[in-house]
Structure formats: C-alpha cells, structure tokens
Short mmCIF file of C-alpha atoms in Angstrom, two decimals:
data_model
loop_
_atom_site.label_atom_id
_atom_site.label_comp_id
_atom_site.label_asym_id
_atom_site.label_seq_id
_atom_site.Cartn_x
_atom_site.Cartn_y
_atom_site.Cartn_z
CA MET A 1 15.74 -29.46 -39.16
CA ARG A 2 14.05 -29.16 -36.23
CA SER A 3 10.93 -27.25 -35.76
CA HIS A 4 9.53 -24.94 -32.92
CA LEU A 5 6.21 -25.40 -33.93
CA SER A 6 3.63 -27.45 -31.41
CA TYR A 7 1.98 -30.65 -32.79
CA GLN A 8 -1.49 -29.27 -32.66
CA SER A 9 0.17 -26.69 -34.75
CA LYS A 10 1.61 -29.18 -36.93
CA ARG A 11 -1.55 -31.01 -37.24
CA GLU A 12 -3.07 -27.96 -38.31
CA LEU A 13 -1.29 -27.00 -41.11
CA LEU A 14 -1.32 -30.40 -42.06
CA TRP A 15 -5.21 -30.18 -42.31
CA GLN A 16 -4.58 -26.88 -44.37
CA MET A 17 -2.06 -27.93 -47.05
CA ALA A 18 -3.15 -31.33 -47.46
CA PRO A 19 -6.06 -30.78 -49.69
CA ARG A 20 -4.01 -28.18 -52.12
CA TYR A 21 -1.36 -30.67 -52.11
CA ARG A 22 -3.41 -33.67 -53.74
CA GLU A 23 -4.66 -31.32 -56.49
CA ALA A 24 -1.94 -29.50 -56.99
CA SER A 25 0.53 -30.67 -60.55
CA SER A 26 3.66 -32.57 -60.20
CA ALA A 27 5.88 -29.16 -59.58
CA LEU A 28 3.47 -27.41 -57.24
CA LYS A 29 3.36 -30.61 -55.04
CA GLU A 30 7.15 -30.07 -54.82
CA ILE A 31 7.15 -26.28 -53.92
CA ILE A 32 4.19 -27.48 -51.42
CA LEU A 33 6.03 -30.31 -50.02
CA ASP A 34 9.09 -28.32 -49.60
CA GLU A 35 7.29 -25.36 -47.81
CA PHE A 36 5.60 -28.23 -45.56
CA VAL A 37 8.83 -29.78 -44.78
CA ALA A 38 10.49 -26.20 -43.74
CA ALA A 39 7.92 -25.44 -41.62
CA THR A 40 7.31 -28.90 -39.48
CA GLY A 41 10.95 -30.26 -39.58
CA TYR A 42 9.45 -33.79 -40.35
CA VAL A 43 11.17 -36.07 -42.64
CA ARG A 44 10.53 -35.93 -46.52
CA LYS A 45 8.87 -39.22 -47.38
CA TYR A 46 7.20 -39.24 -43.68
CA ALA A 47 5.44 -35.95 -45.08
CA ILE A 48 4.74 -37.11 -48.14
CA ARG A 49 2.72 -40.15 -46.48
CA LEU A 50 1.09 -37.30 -44.30
CA LEU A 51 0.11 -35.32 -47.44
CA ASN A 52 -1.57 -37.98 -49.54
CA HIS A 53 -3.20 -39.65 -46.33
CA PRO A 54 -3.87 -36.99 -43.85
CA ALA A 55 -5.59 -37.93 -40.38
CA GLU A 56 -8.95 -37.04 -39.98
CA GLN A 57 -10.14 -34.29 -37.62
CA LYS A 58 -11.63 -35.46 -34.72
CA LEU A 59 -14.69 -33.69 -33.58
CA ILE A 60 -14.27 -33.32 -29.99
CA ILE A 61 -17.64 -33.07 -28.36
CA THR A 62 -18.33 -31.16 -24.84
CA ARG A 63 -20.55 -32.26 -22.81
CA SER A 64 -21.06 -29.80 -19.72
CA ARG A 65 -21.94 -30.94 -16.47
CA PRO A 66 -24.46 -29.20 -14.12
CA ALA A 67 -22.89 -26.57 -12.18
CA HIS A 68 -22.12 -27.65 -8.28
CA TYR A 69 -22.82 -24.30 -6.94
CA GLY A 70 -25.65 -22.73 -7.62
CA PRO A 71 -26.41 -18.95 -8.02
CA GLU A 72 -27.11 -18.43 -4.17
CA VAL A 73 -23.52 -19.58 -3.38
CA GLN A 74 -21.72 -17.50 -6.33
CA HIS A 75 -23.72 -14.73 -5.54
CA ALA A 76 -22.61 -15.10 -1.41
CA LEU A 77 -19.12 -15.86 -2.86
CA HIS A 78 -18.96 -12.45 -4.84
CA LEU A 79 -20.78 -10.55 -1.78
CA ALA A 80 -17.72 -11.68 0.65
CA TRP A 81 -15.14 -11.14 -2.02
CA THR A 82 -16.22 -7.36 -2.55
CA ALA A 83 -16.28 -7.04 1.24
CA ALA A 84 -12.81 -8.06 1.29
CA ASN A 85 -11.71 -6.00 -1.34
CA HIS A 86 -11.26 -8.50 -3.75
CA ILE A 87 -8.09 -10.31 -2.75
CA CYS A 88 -7.04 -13.74 -4.01
CA ALA A 89 -8.74 -16.60 -3.43
CA LYS A 90 -6.10 -18.16 -1.13
CA ARG A 91 -6.60 -15.35 1.26
CA LEU A 92 -10.24 -15.32 1.18
CA ILE A 93 -11.38 -18.80 1.78
CA PRO A 94 -9.63 -19.33 5.33
CA PHE A 95 -11.34 -16.04 6.13
CA LEU A 96 -14.87 -16.66 4.91
CA PRO A 97 -16.20 -18.46 7.83
CA THR A 98 -15.48 -15.13 10.25
CA LEU A 99 -16.29 -12.83 7.02
CA VAL A 100 -20.01 -14.73 6.05
CA ALA A 101 -20.59 -14.49 10.26
CA SER A 102 -19.88 -10.97 10.06
CA LEU A 103 -22.19 -10.56 6.62
CA GLU A 104 -24.98 -12.44 8.48
CA ARG A 105 -25.15 -10.65 11.65
CA HIS A 106 -25.17 -7.18 9.97
CA GLY A 107 -28.40 -8.96 7.51
CA HIS A 108 -26.15 -8.47 4.16
CA LEU A 109 -26.39 -12.51 3.80
CA HIS A 110 -29.30 -15.36 4.45
CA LEU A 111 -28.29 -18.24 3.68
CA SER A 112 -29.28 -21.66 4.19
CA GLU A 113 -27.34 -24.66 5.76
CA LYS A 114 -26.40 -26.30 2.37
CA CYS A 115 -25.68 -23.37 0.71
CA ARG A 116 -23.68 -22.28 3.75
CA SER A 117 -21.78 -25.54 3.54
CA GLN A 118 -20.92 -25.27 0.21
CA LEU A 119 -19.17 -21.56 0.04
CA LEU A 120 -17.28 -22.71 3.46
CA THR A 121 -16.15 -26.12 2.04
CA MET A 122 -14.72 -24.38 -1.56
CA SER A 123 -11.52 -24.84 -2.59
CA PRO A 124 -9.29 -21.80 -3.04
CA ALA A 125 -9.14 -22.79 -7.09
CA THR A 126 -13.07 -23.12 -7.41
CA ALA A 127 -13.64 -20.15 -6.17
CA ASP A 128 -10.58 -18.48 -8.65
CA ARG A 129 -12.60 -19.95 -11.52
CA ILE A 130 -15.94 -18.51 -10.47
CA LEU A 131 -15.00 -14.64 -9.62
CA GLN A 132 -12.65 -14.77 -12.43
CA PRO A 133 -14.94 -12.93 -14.82
CA TYR A 134 -14.65 -10.04 -12.15
CA ARG A 135 -10.65 -9.42 -11.91
CA LYS A 136 -9.03 -6.36 -12.83
CA GLN A 137 -5.72 -5.57 -13.61
CA GLU A 138 -3.57 -3.01 -11.84
CA ARG A 139 -0.68 -0.19 -13.26
CA HIS A 140 2.09 0.71 -11.58
CA GLY A 141 3.84 4.10 -10.55
CA ILE A 142 7.27 5.84 -10.85
CA SER A 143 10.04 6.15 -8.32
CA THR A 144 10.53 9.47 -6.01
CA THR A 145 13.41 7.74 -3.81
CA ARG A 146 16.42 9.90 -3.34
CA SER A 147 19.44 8.26 -1.91
CA GLY A 148 20.86 9.50 1.62
CA THR A 149 24.65 9.49 1.28
CA LEU A 150 25.65 10.40 4.82
CA LEU A 151 25.48 8.22 8.15
CA LYS A 152 25.09 4.90 5.95
CA LYS A 153 28.07 3.62 8.13
CA GLN A 154 26.52 3.98 11.35
CA ILE A 155 22.91 2.11 9.90
CA PRO A 156 23.60 -1.44 9.98
CA VAL A 157 22.05 -3.17 6.50
CA ARG A 158 19.86 -5.67 7.26
CA PRO A 159 18.73 -7.75 3.64
CA PHE A 160 15.33 -9.32 3.44
CA ASN A 161 16.27 -12.77 3.81
CA ASP A 162 17.54 -11.69 7.73
CA TRP A 163 14.06 -11.08 9.02
CA ASN A 164 13.42 -14.03 12.00
CA GLU A 165 11.43 -11.74 14.06
CA THR A 166 8.20 -13.78 15.69
CA GLN A 167 7.73 -10.56 17.87
CA PRO A 168 5.40 -7.43 17.08
CA GLY A 169 7.08 -4.48 16.87
CA PHE A 170 9.84 -4.50 14.17
CA LEU A 171 8.36 -2.61 11.12
CA GLU A 172 9.47 -1.76 7.45
CA ALA A 173 8.84 2.20 6.64
CA ASP A 174 8.52 3.10 3.47
CA LEU A 175 7.54 6.41 1.42
CA VAL A 176 4.62 6.71 -1.53
CA ALA A 177 5.01 9.62 -3.68
CA HIS A 178 1.67 10.98 -5.06
CA CYS A 179 3.34 13.25 -7.66
CA GLY A 180 1.12 11.87 -10.58
CA THR A 181 2.85 11.86 -13.76
CA HIS A 182 5.69 13.98 -12.68
CA ALA A 183 7.79 14.71 -10.16
CA ASP A 184 8.30 18.59 -10.26
CA GLY A 185 7.60 20.61 -7.60
CA SER A 186 5.53 19.58 -3.69
CA TYR A 187 3.06 17.23 -3.39
CA LEU A 188 1.60 14.88 -0.48
CA TYR A 189 3.60 11.43 0.42
CA THR A 190 1.80 8.85 2.58
CA LEU A 191 4.80 6.71 4.83
CA THR A 192 3.42 3.16 5.10
CA LEU A 193 5.08 1.21 8.29
CA THR A 194 4.00 -2.61 8.02
CA ASP A 195 4.88 -4.93 10.80
CA ILE A 196 7.00 -7.91 9.84
CA ALA A 197 5.13 -10.61 12.35
CA THR A 198 1.75 -9.52 11.90
CA GLY A 199 1.46 -7.62 9.16
CA TRP A 200 0.04 -4.68 10.77
CA THR A 201 -0.17 -1.55 8.64
CA GLU A 202 -0.19 1.97 9.12
CA CYS A 203 -0.73 4.47 7.19
CA LEU A 204 0.35 8.11 7.37
CA PRO A 205 0.29 11.26 4.78
CA LEU A 206 3.19 14.01 4.79
CA LEU A 207 2.47 17.38 3.26
CA ASN A 208 6.28 16.75 2.19
CA ARG A 209 9.37 14.32 2.44
CA GLY A 210 11.20 16.43 4.93
CA GLN A 211 13.31 14.54 8.31
CA GLU A 212 10.74 16.38 10.43
CA ALA A 213 7.70 15.39 8.47
CA VAL A 214 8.75 11.70 9.12
CA ILE A 215 9.72 12.30 12.62
CA VAL A 216 6.41 13.54 13.63
CA ALA A 217 4.33 10.75 11.65
CA LEU A 218 6.78 7.96 13.72
CA LYS A 219 5.77 9.32 16.58
CA ARG A 220 2.17 9.05 15.78
CA ALA A 221 2.23 6.29 14.74
CA GLN A 222 3.84 4.90 18.26
CA GLN A 223 0.14 6.31 19.64
CA LEU A 224 -1.45 4.30 17.23
CA LEU A 225 0.22 0.98 16.82
CA PRO A 226 -1.48 -1.56 19.66
CA PHE A 227 1.71 -2.58 20.82
CA PRO A 228 5.48 -1.21 21.50
CA LEU A 229 7.39 0.47 18.20
CA LEU A 230 10.88 -1.83 18.44
CA GLY A 231 12.45 -1.38 15.21
CA ILE A 232 12.03 0.40 11.75
CA ASP A 233 14.11 -0.89 8.90
CA THR A 234 13.88 1.65 5.80
CA ASP A 235 15.44 2.34 2.64
CA ASN A 236 18.43 4.32 1.81
CA GLY A 237 16.62 7.79 0.91
CA GLY A 238 17.40 10.78 2.39
CA GLU A 239 14.04 11.13 4.12
CA PHE A 240 15.61 8.65 6.27
CA ILE A 241 19.43 8.28 6.30
CA ASN A 242 19.67 11.59 8.52
CA ALA A 243 21.01 12.53 11.59
CA GLU A 244 17.83 13.58 13.11
CA LEU A 245 15.86 10.12 12.67
CA LEU A 246 19.09 8.20 14.07
CA THR A 247 18.98 10.44 17.20
CA PHE A 248 15.21 9.95 17.31
CA CYS A 249 15.70 6.08 17.17
CA GLU A 250 18.37 6.34 19.52
CA GLN A 251 16.21 8.15 22.34
CA GLU A 252 13.13 6.04 22.02
CA HIS A 253 15.58 2.79 21.56
CA ILE A 254 14.26 1.56 18.15
CA THR A 255 16.59 -0.54 16.31
CA PHE A 256 17.15 1.80 13.07
CA THR A 257 18.29 -0.66 9.93
CA ARG A 258 18.38 -0.12 6.35
CA GLY A 259 18.34 -1.85 3.01
CA ARG A 260 21.33 -2.64 0.46
CA PRO A 261 20.94 0.11 -1.93
CA ARG A 262 19.42 -0.33 -5.39
CA ARG A 263 17.73 -3.73 -3.48
CA SER A 264 14.00 -2.66 -3.50
CA ASN A 265 13.01 -6.40 -2.36
CA ASP A 266 15.20 -6.11 1.02
CA GLN A 267 11.85 -3.80 2.07
CA CYS A 268 9.60 -6.73 0.14
CA TYR A 269 7.31 -6.63 3.11
CA VAL A 270 6.27 -3.07 3.14
CA GLU A 271 6.78 -2.63 -0.87
CA GLN A 272 4.00 -5.24 -1.27
CA LYS A 273 1.45 -3.42 1.25
CA ASN A 274 2.78 0.33 -1.01
CA GLY A 275 0.82 -1.53 -4.12
CA GLN A 276 -1.85 -3.32 -2.56
CA ILE A 277 -3.03 -0.68 0.00
CA VAL A 278 -1.67 2.93 -1.14
CA ARG A 279 -1.67 2.84 -4.73
CA GLN A 280 -5.20 0.29 -5.17
CA VAL A 281 -7.34 3.08 -2.83
CA VAL A 282 -5.44 6.33 -2.98
CA GLY A 283 -4.34 5.56 -6.90
CA TYR A 284 -1.92 7.54 -9.21
CA ASP A 285 -3.05 11.12 -9.54
CA ARG A 286 -1.84 13.90 -8.29
CA PHE A 287 -2.22 15.53 -4.76
CA GLU A 288 -1.49 18.74 -3.20
CA GLY A 289 -1.95 21.06 -0.41
CA ARG A 290 -3.58 21.01 2.87
CA LEU A 291 -7.15 20.44 2.10
CA ALA A 292 -5.87 17.12 0.06
CA SER A 293 -3.90 16.22 3.08
CA GLN A 294 -6.77 16.27 5.43
CA GLN A 295 -9.30 14.61 3.44
CA LEU A 296 -6.38 11.91 2.92
CA THR A 297 -5.99 11.55 6.44
CA GLU A 298 -10.05 10.90 6.73
CA LEU A 299 -9.27 8.21 4.26
CA TYR A 300 -6.39 6.28 5.89
CA ARG A 301 -8.58 6.09 9.27
CA ALA A 302 -11.12 4.22 7.72
CA LEU A 303 -8.29 2.15 5.79
CA ARG A 304 -6.46 1.24 8.93
CA VAL A 305 -9.59 -0.28 10.60
CA TYR A 306 -10.48 -2.21 7.30
CA VAL A 307 -6.81 -3.83 6.66
CA ASN A 308 -6.02 -4.53 9.75
CA CYS A 309 -9.61 -6.37 10.54
CA PHE A 310 -11.01 -7.57 7.83
CA GLN A 311 -8.01 -8.30 5.21
CA PRO A 312 -6.52 -12.03 5.41
CA SER A 313 -2.94 -11.99 3.96
CA MET A 314 -0.49 -15.19 3.61
CA LYS A 315 3.24 -15.13 5.02
CA LEU A 316 5.96 -17.29 3.93
CA ALA A 317 6.63 -20.10 6.03
CA LEU A 318 9.12 -22.22 4.12
CA LYS A 319 11.04 -21.79 0.92
CA GLU A 320 12.98 -25.20 -0.42
CA ARG A 321 15.06 -24.99 -3.68
CA GLU A 322 14.82 -28.50 -5.54
CA GLY A 323 17.12 -28.24 -8.55
CA SER A 324 15.98 -25.28 -10.93
CA LYS A 325 12.81 -25.37 -9.19
CA VAL A 326 12.05 -23.53 -5.67
CA ARG A 327 9.02 -24.57 -3.32
CA ARG A 328 7.14 -21.98 -1.11
CA THR A 329 5.12 -23.11 1.21
CA TYR A 330 2.34 -20.22 2.94
CA ASP A 331 0.92 -20.38 6.03
CA GLN A 332 -3.30 -19.93 6.69
CA ALA A 333 -4.47 -16.83 5.54
CA GLN A 334 -4.89 -14.94 8.91
CA THR A 335 -5.99 -10.69 9.28
CA PRO A 336 -3.21 -8.98 10.87
CA MET A 337 -5.42 -8.62 14.16
CA GLN A 338 -5.39 -12.38 14.39
CA ARG A 339 -2.05 -13.02 14.24
CA LEU A 340 -1.51 -9.77 16.98
CA LEU A 341 -4.16 -11.93 18.92
CA ALA A 342 -2.36 -15.38 18.44
CA SER A 343 1.15 -13.45 19.24
CA GLY A 344 -0.02 -13.52 22.97
CA ILE A 345 1.74 -10.19 23.66
CA LEU A 346 -1.26 -8.68 24.53
CA SER A 347 -3.13 -8.72 27.76
CA GLU A 348 -6.23 -10.62 27.97
CA ALA A 349 -8.45 -7.22 28.24
CA LYS A 350 -6.87 -6.09 25.38
CA GLN A 351 -7.21 -9.17 23.30
CA GLN A 352 -11.19 -8.66 24.12
CA ASP A 353 -11.22 -4.86 23.55
CA LEU A 354 -9.87 -5.87 19.67
CA LEU A 355 -12.46 -8.86 19.55
CA ARG A 356 -15.19 -6.34 20.23
CA ILE A 357 -13.95 -3.72 18.07
CA THR A 358 -14.09 -6.26 14.92
CA GLU A 359 -17.36 -7.56 16.13
CA ALA A 360 -18.98 -4.35 15.92
CA LEU A 361 -18.10 -3.21 12.62
CA ASP A 362 -19.80 -4.45 9.64
CA PRO A 363 -17.25 -4.79 6.67
CA LEU A 364 -19.56 -3.98 3.97
CA ARG A 365 -20.40 -0.52 5.58
CA LEU A 366 -17.06 0.26 6.32
CA LEU A 367 -16.11 -0.84 2.40
CA THR A 368 -18.85 1.71 1.78
CA GLN A 369 -17.54 4.31 3.68
CA LEU A 370 -14.22 3.77 1.93
CA GLU A 371 -15.79 4.17 -1.43
CA HIS A 372 -17.04 7.19 -0.62
CA LEU A 373 -14.20 9.27 1.36
CA GLN A 374 -11.82 7.84 -1.95
CA LYS A 375 -14.05 9.67 -4.27
CA ALA A 376 -14.13 12.58 -1.97
CA LEU A 377 -10.15 12.53 -2.05
CA TRP A 378 -10.20 12.22 -5.97
CA ARG A 379 -12.11 15.28 -6.28
CA HIS A 380 -9.06 16.82 -4.79
CA ALA A 381 -6.45 15.55 -7.80
CA VAL A 382 -4.45 17.93 -9.46
CA THR A 383 -6.21 17.82 -13.09
CA SER A 384 -7.63 20.59 -15.21
CA SER A 385 -10.79 20.84 -13.22
CA ALA A 386 -9.18 20.85 -9.52
CA GLU A 387 -9.95 24.18 -9.13
CA GLU A 388 -13.38 23.30 -7.87
CA ALA A 389 -11.91 21.33 -5.46
CA ALA A 390 -10.07 24.19 -3.70
CA SER A 391 -13.44 25.30 -1.50
CA LEU A 392 -14.54 21.97 -0.68
CA ALA A 393 -14.56 21.03 3.13
CA PRO A 394 -13.15 17.34 3.49
CA VAL A 395 -15.19 14.76 3.76
CA ARG A 396 -15.21 13.00 7.52
CA PHE A 397 -14.87 9.29 8.25
CA SER A 398 -18.30 8.18 10.55
CA VAL A 399 -17.13 5.06 12.24
CA GLN A 400 -21.19 5.09 13.73
CA GLN A 401 -22.34 4.66 9.92
CA CYS A 402 -19.80 1.50 9.93
CA THR A 403 -21.55 -0.23 13.32
CA GLU A 404 -25.56 -0.20 12.64
CA GLY A 405 -25.56 0.82 16.36
CA LYS A 406 -24.46 -2.43 17.18
CA VAL A 407 -21.55 -1.37 19.81
CA PRO A 408 -20.69 -1.84 23.56
CA THR A 409 -22.08 0.51 25.83
CA ASP A 410 -19.69 0.31 28.61
CA GLY A 411 -17.01 2.06 26.22
CA LEU A 412 -12.99 1.41 25.22
CA PRO A 413 -9.76 3.05 26.81
CA HIS A 414 -7.53 4.07 24.41
CA THR A 415 -3.86 2.44 24.44
CA PRO A 416 -3.14 2.48 27.75
CA PRO A 417 0.28 3.66 28.00
CA SER A 418 1.99 0.00 28.88
CA LEU A 419 1.46 -1.03 25.47
CA LEU A 420 3.57 2.11 24.18
CA LYS A 421 7.37 2.05 24.03
CA GLN A 422 8.52 4.24 27.00
CA ALA A 423 12.10 6.19 26.31
CA ARG A 424 14.64 5.79 29.08
CA LYS A 425 16.61 8.49 30.43
CA LYS A 426 19.73 8.63 28.82
CA THR A 427 23.31 10.83 29.36
CA TYR A 428 24.63 11.93 26.25
CA GLN A 429 28.09 13.37 25.67
CA LYS A 430 28.03 17.07 24.43
CA THR A 431 30.39 17.30 21.62
CA GLY A 432 30.29 21.42 21.86
CA ARG A 433 28.03 24.25 21.52
CA PRO A 434 25.21 23.92 18.17
CA HIS A 435 26.10 26.05 15.58
CA ASP A 436 22.93 28.64 16.45
CA TRP A 437 24.51 31.95 14.93
CA ARG A 438 24.88 33.10 11.53
CA THR A 439 28.16 34.17 10.26
CA ARG A 440 26.43 36.50 7.71
CA LYS A 441 23.55 38.81 7.26
CA ASP A 442 20.59 37.27 6.34
CA PRO A 443 19.49 38.31 3.06
CA PHE A 444 15.67 37.71 3.36
CA GLU A 445 15.88 39.83 6.82
CA GLY A 446 12.20 41.39 7.24
CA GLU A 447 10.53 38.78 4.75
CA TRP A 448 10.03 35.98 6.89
CA GLU A 449 6.57 36.89 8.09
CA GLN A 450 5.19 37.59 4.40
CA ILE A 451 7.17 33.97 3.71
CA THR A 452 5.38 32.26 6.65
CA THR A 453 2.21 33.75 5.51
CA TRP A 454 2.45 31.87 2.16
CA VAL A 455 3.60 28.91 3.47
CA LEU A 456 0.42 28.29 5.76
CA VAL A 457 -1.72 29.37 2.82
CA GLN A 458 -0.03 27.10 0.14
CA PRO A 459 2.53 24.70 1.86
CA GLU A 460 2.97 22.48 -1.64
CA LEU A 461 5.14 26.18 -2.60
CA THR A 462 8.35 24.96 -3.11
CA GLY A 463 11.53 27.40 -2.24
CA VAL A 464 12.45 28.12 -6.10
CA GLU A 465 8.93 29.24 -6.48
CA ILE A 466 8.92 31.45 -3.22
CA PHE A 467 12.12 33.39 -4.22
CA HIS A 468 10.37 34.07 -7.53
CA ARG A 469 7.63 35.65 -5.88
CA LEU A 470 10.10 37.77 -3.73
CA GLU A 471 11.91 38.89 -6.78
CA GLN A 472 9.36 40.15 -8.29
CA HIS A 473 7.92 41.83 -4.90
CA SER A 474 11.82 43.36 -4.66
CA PRO A 475 13.27 43.42 -8.36
CA GLY A 476 17.43 43.39 -8.08
CA ARG A 477 17.63 42.62 -4.37
CA TYR A 478 18.52 38.82 -4.63
CA ARG A 479 20.91 36.74 -6.34
CA PRO A 480 20.31 33.73 -8.29
CA THR A 481 22.60 31.95 -5.58
CA GLN A 482 20.61 32.84 -2.74
CA VAL A 483 18.09 30.32 -3.26
CA ARG A 484 19.56 27.38 -1.40
CA THR A 485 19.72 30.32 1.49
CA LEU A 486 16.23 30.47 1.38
CA GLN A 487 15.65 26.92 1.13
CA ARG A 488 17.65 25.86 4.24
CA GLY A 489 15.48 28.52 5.90
CA LEU A 490 12.07 26.89 4.64
CA ALA A 491 13.34 23.88 6.12
CA LYS A 492 13.51 25.45 9.25
CA LEU A 493 10.01 27.09 9.39
CA ARG A 494 8.54 23.90 8.30
CA ALA A 495 10.00 21.91 10.98
CA ARG A 496 8.12 24.63 13.45
CA LEU A 497 4.61 24.18 11.26
CA LEU A 498 4.07 20.60 11.77
CA ILE A 499 0.50 19.74 11.06
CA THR A 500 -1.09 17.27 13.64
CA PHE A 501 -4.46 15.42 13.74
CA GLU A 502 -6.04 13.84 17.14
CA ASP A 503 -7.82 10.47 16.27
CA HIS A 504 -8.86 7.72 18.86
CA TRP A 505 -10.13 5.54 16.83
CA GLU A 506 -10.93 2.71 19.23
CA GLU A 507 -12.61 4.73 21.17
CA GLU A 508 -15.08 5.93 18.06
CA VAL A 509 -15.65 1.99 17.05
CA VAL A 510 -17.26 2.15 20.69
CA ASN A 511 -19.02 5.42 21.14
CA GLY A 512 -19.57 6.43 17.89
CA HIS A 513 -19.93 10.15 18.26
CA LEU A 514 -16.62 11.56 19.16
CA PRO A 515 -15.64 15.10 18.05
CA VAL A 516 -14.63 15.52 14.85
CA PRO A 517 -10.65 15.29 14.52
CA GLU A 518 -9.78 18.97 14.63
CA LEU A 519 -6.63 20.00 12.42
CA ARG A 520 -4.43 22.65 14.13
CA ALA A 521 -0.70 24.00 12.87
CA GLU A 522 1.64 24.17 16.17
CA VAL A 523 4.28 26.77 15.94
CA LEU A 524 6.77 24.89 18.36
CA ALA A 525 9.66 27.97 17.92
CA GLY A 526 9.84 31.57 16.11
CA LEU A 527 10.94 31.98 12.88
CA PRO A 528 14.25 31.18 11.33
CA SER A 529 16.75 33.08 12.57
#
C-alpha cells in the first residue's frame, strides 16, 4: 500500500514510535507495527528493522553568514519601495536608477558610492527577501456588471489574445463600483481606461453608470490623454453596449470592440489596473453623493500623475508552451511615460515637456499627498458615522507641495490639439424624424421642478426613492406601474445635468499656482417633456 507521507514525515513518525516499540510487549509490538506499516506503506520486515534500529536524528547546525547588504542599503531599498507604492521587486529593480536619482535630488536619500552600487546591482529575488516582512495581502470586491443585450451584433468581439497593437491609443475600459458590501441604491463608479501599448491609465469618477455619464467621461479622457484615442474595448455591460456610445465612437472615428460574454480575461489589462490602482487606493467602501465625487476627483488628479510617471510595470513579451508547462517571458519594467516616450509618436518638444514634469515632481511628496487625499476620501465612506462628512469641503490636490519649488519657470503649454483625435465631418442618412412627442399625458406634469431640486441636492437618489417621496406628497395620485415612467424621465434629466471638472495638470506641475478646479453643473437642455 502506497503512502502519501513525505520522507521527512515518515522519519519523524519513526523517531516517535521506535522507543515505544522497543519497550512494548509482543502483543503491543504487533499493534504498533500494524499502525506504522499502514501509515508509511513500508514492507513489514523493513519496518521491523527500522523500529529496532532507527537511524539517529542528525543535528543540523546552521551557521549564518554576515549580511551582504547593510542597514543603509536595506533602508534605502525600503524607502524606494515605499515611494513606488509597494510594487513587486521585478518591477522595482529596473526602475531603481530613475527612482533613486529622484529621491536623492529631492533630499530623501544620501548614499555613499558603495551603498548606491550595492542598491543598483541588487537582484529582484534578493530585494523580495529583504522586503518580505513588510508585504500585506489584499481582499477582493463584488461584481456589479449587468449585461447589455442590444447591439451586440454591431460591435465586434475582440478576445484578450488578439491584442497586437504597438501604437498607443487603443484602450480597454471598465467600471469599478464603489458600492461597499451591497449593490442596492445609487453609488459612485470609476471608469478605468488602460492603454494596451504603454499601460497609461486614466481613472474618472462617475455619479452613476448611465450611458450619458460614460460618454462625458470619455470626452474628458480625450482631453487628458497625451495621445489620440483610437479605440476602446469594453465588457458587455449595458453602460457600454448602447446606441449612444456606438454613435459617439462612429462620430469620433474610434474603433469600438467588446469582449466575450462571461470571459473577464478578455479585459485582462484594465482588470489588473482595477485591482492594482483603484481598489488599492480607494478601497472597498461605499461612496455616494456629490461631495464624495468631488473628493474622488481630487484623488485621481494626484493618482494619474503618480501611476503614469512613477509606477513601472512589466509586459508579457513571449509565452511558450512546453508540454504541460507554460513559460512566460516579460520585458524590462518601465513606467507608462517611459513606454510612451519610447514609442516615437510624440514630438521632440512634447517629449521634453513630459521629462520636465517627471523631474519636477518629488515621488515621496506626491505619495504623501495621495495618502492625505485618500484619508480625506475615506471620511465620505457610507458608515454609521458618515454623517460628519456631509459638511466637509473637499481636500484639493496641490502640485506645488509635490515639487518643493524646483519647477521650470518658462511654463508648459497644455496638450496641443494636434495630439488629440479630431472628428471628421460625416454625412449620416436620416431614417426618419426622432420620436420626441408624447403619446400619453405625463403623469408627473408639474412635479419636474421639485424632482430636479431633489436630484441636484441628492444625486444619489434612485427612481424608486423619488417615487415614494411623490406618493407621500400626493397620496393616491400615482400607480405603482408608473415607476418605470419616472425612471425614464430621470434618465433624461440626469443627462442634462452633467458634472464637469476643469483640470490642467501639466500647467499646474510647472506653475504650481493655478486656481482650484471649479465644479459646475451645466443644464444642457430643458426638463424632460
């Protein structure tokens, strides 16, 4: 009979049972022998010989050698690892020359030549061993994706292994729900956009997951990205698979593709950023309302600079299957900005501008700003004591505190229009007059002004909650089946109350004294008719 015990486990069992076996009577020896044979799978004669003459347990003497890397090198590695937001050593080590130079330039490190040489020649495995006591585990969230059943045939499918784009501009998009432990009611979302070629990532907060809010966020991303938006790839959620977003992509000449249903790995690039960036910084709490949205916007203003300028990542270069094993080869870790500069699509002037931004920022001061903004956001989490955050003003992101005054004085212009995707005029064939008339009397006529006030004051209110308020205000006037009519009207109303931010982070990096971004609600049209 075969045993599943390891050799070391069998030896330990032998050392425990051998003294009892030698001192036992003949009847008890037979019982012990049966148990030992059943546990180890040894032949009976061999087991008797082992129990009568067990091998002596050897005393292993461990002689520790002196540490090759002294406390100064270990402290410098830990400081650089902290400034890089606790990334793995395979990503950290290739970025150490740039990061150490930045830390020394801003006065956080003062290394001797010997210590600097040891730090920069350290292997990733050694760095992982030194940093092992400081590592922590993370938890996971819940899914709020709802499938969009319409228009799937018009949007081509693109699986994860079909990405061979080397030109920046093709992005994967996904929503992250900040719903806490339950998905009831209204709460904030984050639209994450990740470039396939460079890893450049933009995070944009949304008050809801409506299609209008997604389109506004994509327009904002076109202004923030330092390269043209050429294509997006999404999952099959209803916030993406809709006629409005498809029309927007056609007008902007953006390639629109989707992943396969129930295959989250088709959006593997953006899914990784959801966990590594959004969940790691924002967390898993529930956030609702406009104040939380403002604070989340300030956090993402700082996070986009930190992630794209100071967070190196590795890309899969080659994957080979050898029998039952898969061998993966990764390229050298680089930051998204380094990959963007190496792509060759930017002009020489734009490359110099991005390099000046990286040199002007202090990564440790920027990380301190991120932690400050993170704590300010957590005060808005929906908890039992969240009422205190209702009157708190949002904490603003200050680039000036991240530069220590070491910024160029000649100024840096914003992203020129030539780098943004320009929409060409295109003639569309009209299929008929849009359906903009009512076939029935509006049951909520005369109440839309009050409903608009409620939505402006509490944008997290759902259609059902507003319907209950109307029932309390006018008992017996409405039927339960009219909830859907109210929800359709609310969708049109929310599309006309768009929340926008003005954010020119490149000028702020250089000048450091731009006015605070102003939140404004733009009423684009009248009330729902």
